[in-house]
Short mmCIF file of C-alpha atoms in Angstrom, two decimals:
data_model
loop_
_atom_site.label_atom_id
_atom_site.label_comp_id
_atom_site.label_asym_id
_atom_site.label_seq_id
_atom_site.Cartn_x
_atom_site.Cartn_y
_atom_site.Cartn_z
CA UNK A 243 10.49 18.40 2.26
CA UNK A 244 8.49 19.35 4.78
CA UNK A 245 6.10 17.80 6.17
CA UNK A 246 2.56 18.00 7.60
CA UNK A 247 0.34 16.24 9.74
CA UNK A 248 -3.24 17.51 10.46
CA UNK A 249 -6.01 16.29 12.03
CA UNK A 250 -8.86 16.20 9.40
CA UNK A 251 -12.74 16.61 10.57
CA UNK A 252 -14.43 15.64 7.58
CA UNK A 253 -18.00 15.19 6.66
CA UNK A 254 -20.29 12.23 6.20
CA UNK A 255 -19.21 12.25 2.46
CA UNK A 256 -15.76 12.89 2.59
CA UNK A 257 -15.51 10.40 5.74
CA UNK A 258 -17.02 7.78 3.17
CA UNK A 259 -14.60 8.38 0.23
CA UNK A 260 -11.83 8.09 2.68
CA UNK A 261 -12.81 5.12 4.43
CA UNK A 262 -13.14 3.40 0.79
CA UNK A 263 -9.37 4.62 -0.22
CA UNK A 264 -8.31 2.90 2.67
CA UNK A 265 -10.04 -0.58 2.45
CA UNK A 266 -8.80 -0.35 -1.19
CA UNK A 267 -5.31 0.34 -0.41
CA UNK A 268 -5.62 -2.53 2.53
CA UNK A 269 -7.02 -4.83 -0.37
CA UNK A 270 -4.08 -3.92 -2.97
CA UNK A 271 -1.27 -4.02 0.07
CA UNK A 272 -3.16 -7.59 1.12
CA UNK A 273 -2.95 -8.46 -2.93
CA UNK A 274 0.31 -7.64 -3.37
CA UNK A 275 1.64 -9.32 -0.31
CA UNK A 276 -0.48 -12.61 -1.67
CA UNK A 277 0.85 -12.28 -5.24
CA UNK A 278 4.55 -11.97 -3.75
CA UNK A 279 4.35 -14.96 -1.73
CA UNK A 280 2.58 -17.32 -4.15
CA UNK A 281 5.07 -16.16 -6.95
CA UNK A 282 8.09 -17.08 -4.74
CA UNK A 283 6.58 -20.64 -3.66
CA UNK A 284 4.82 -21.75 -6.82
CA UNK A 285 7.40 -19.96 -9.28
CA UNK A 286 10.71 -19.13 -6.95
CA UNK A 287 10.24 -15.62 -8.73
CA UNK A 288 11.28 -12.51 -7.23
CA UNK A 289 8.76 -9.49 -7.51
CA UNK A 290 9.68 -5.95 -6.76
CA UNK A 291 8.35 -2.57 -6.37
CA UNK A 292 8.72 -2.14 -10.08
CA UNK A 293 6.81 -5.23 -11.53
CA UNK A 294 4.01 -4.95 -9.47
CA UNK A 295 3.71 -1.04 -10.00
CA UNK A 296 3.86 -1.65 -13.60
CA UNK A 297 0.29 -3.31 -13.15
CA UNK A 298 -1.09 -0.96 -11.40
CA UNK A 299 -2.23 0.64 -14.90
CA UNK A 300 -4.02 -2.61 -15.77
CA UNK A 301 -5.81 -2.87 -11.85
CA UNK A 302 -7.35 0.31 -12.42
CA UNK A 303 -9.05 -0.33 -16.03
CA UNK A 304 -10.05 -3.50 -14.76
CA UNK A 305 -11.32 -2.20 -11.10
CA UNK A 306 -13.55 0.77 -11.91
CA UNK A 307 -13.49 1.66 -7.86
CA UNK A 308 -9.64 2.38 -8.17
CA UNK A 309 -9.78 5.00 -10.83
CA UNK A 310 -11.04 7.18 -7.55
CA UNK A 311 -7.44 6.80 -5.68
CA UNK A 312 -4.76 8.54 -6.67
CA UNK A 313 -2.46 6.84 -8.94
CA UNK A 314 0.68 7.84 -6.35
CA UNK A 315 -1.35 6.65 -2.97
CA UNK A 316 -1.56 3.44 -4.83
CA UNK A 317 2.24 3.06 -5.44
CA UNK A 318 3.22 4.16 -1.86
CA UNK A 319 0.81 1.36 -0.74
CA UNK A 320 3.26 -1.26 -3.21
CA UNK A 321 6.37 1.09 -1.99
CA UNK A 322 5.10 0.56 2.52
CA UNK A 323 5.03 -3.73 1.08
CA UNK A 324 8.75 -3.41 -0.57
CA UNK A 325 9.71 -1.61 2.40
CA UNK A 326 8.42 -4.50 4.89
CA UNK A 327 10.38 -7.08 2.15
CA UNK A 328 13.48 -5.29 2.76
CA UNK A 329 13.25 -4.81 6.51
CA UNK A 330 12.57 -8.88 6.39
CA UNK A 331 15.90 -9.29 4.67
CA UNK A 332 17.68 -7.01 6.43
CA UNK A 333 16.60 -8.68 9.56
CA UNK A 334 17.57 -12.08 8.11
CA UNK A 335 20.97 -11.04 7.33
CA UNK A 336 21.06 -9.36 10.67
CA UNK A 337 20.64 -12.65 12.29
CA UNK A 338 17.97 -11.32 14.09
CA UNK A 339 13.92 -12.82 14.67
CA UNK A 340 13.14 -11.48 11.18
CA UNK A 341 9.04 -11.35 10.99
CA UNK A 342 7.84 -12.01 7.79
CA UNK A 343 5.53 -8.83 6.28
CA UNK A 344 1.96 -9.42 7.40
CA UNK A 345 -1.58 -9.48 5.66
CA UNK A 346 -2.95 -5.91 7.41
CA UNK A 347 -6.53 -5.68 8.65
CA UNK A 348 -8.34 -3.11 9.06
CA UNK A 349 -7.58 -2.31 12.52
CA UNK A 350 -3.53 -2.14 11.68
CA UNK A 351 -4.11 -0.37 7.81
CA UNK A 352 -5.10 3.26 8.78
CA UNK A 353 -3.48 5.43 6.93
CA UNK A 354 -2.41 6.39 3.75
CA UNK A 355 0.03 9.04 2.00
CA UNK A 356 0.09 11.79 -0.81
CA UNK A 357 3.70 11.77 -2.07
CA UNK A 358 3.39 15.01 -4.19
CA UNK A 359 2.44 18.70 -3.17
CA UNK A 360 -0.52 20.38 -4.52
CA UNK A 361 -3.48 20.01 -2.29
CA UNK A 362 -5.11 22.86 0.15
CA UNK A 363 -7.23 22.71 3.06
CA UNK A 364 -9.82 25.02 3.36
CA UNK A 365 -12.07 25.30 6.93
CA UNK A 366 -11.99 21.90 8.79
#
């Protein structure tokens, strides 16, 4: 599988859509992190990527803003969070300083991933 990185030069409307998608992805990441933290602290339940992924369809039906973001992009957000937790538990097991996954601010969450191919770039 090949990976490419492009510098985009979006117009004003496209920049607004990208910024909106980033804000929604950051909100989803922080909400999913809060959900995992609450579930463990209050109920002693462990939430996984798959349990949170199942809830994405309900989220998209309740919040209209999420319909403009591809499902694979939202799934990747949850996958990022899952990777952060796996790294956290790996560091605990190795006896290193673990560093619990953080809530992401605007300056720390600045990208999203389209995991499927089929997109084309035209012009700039």
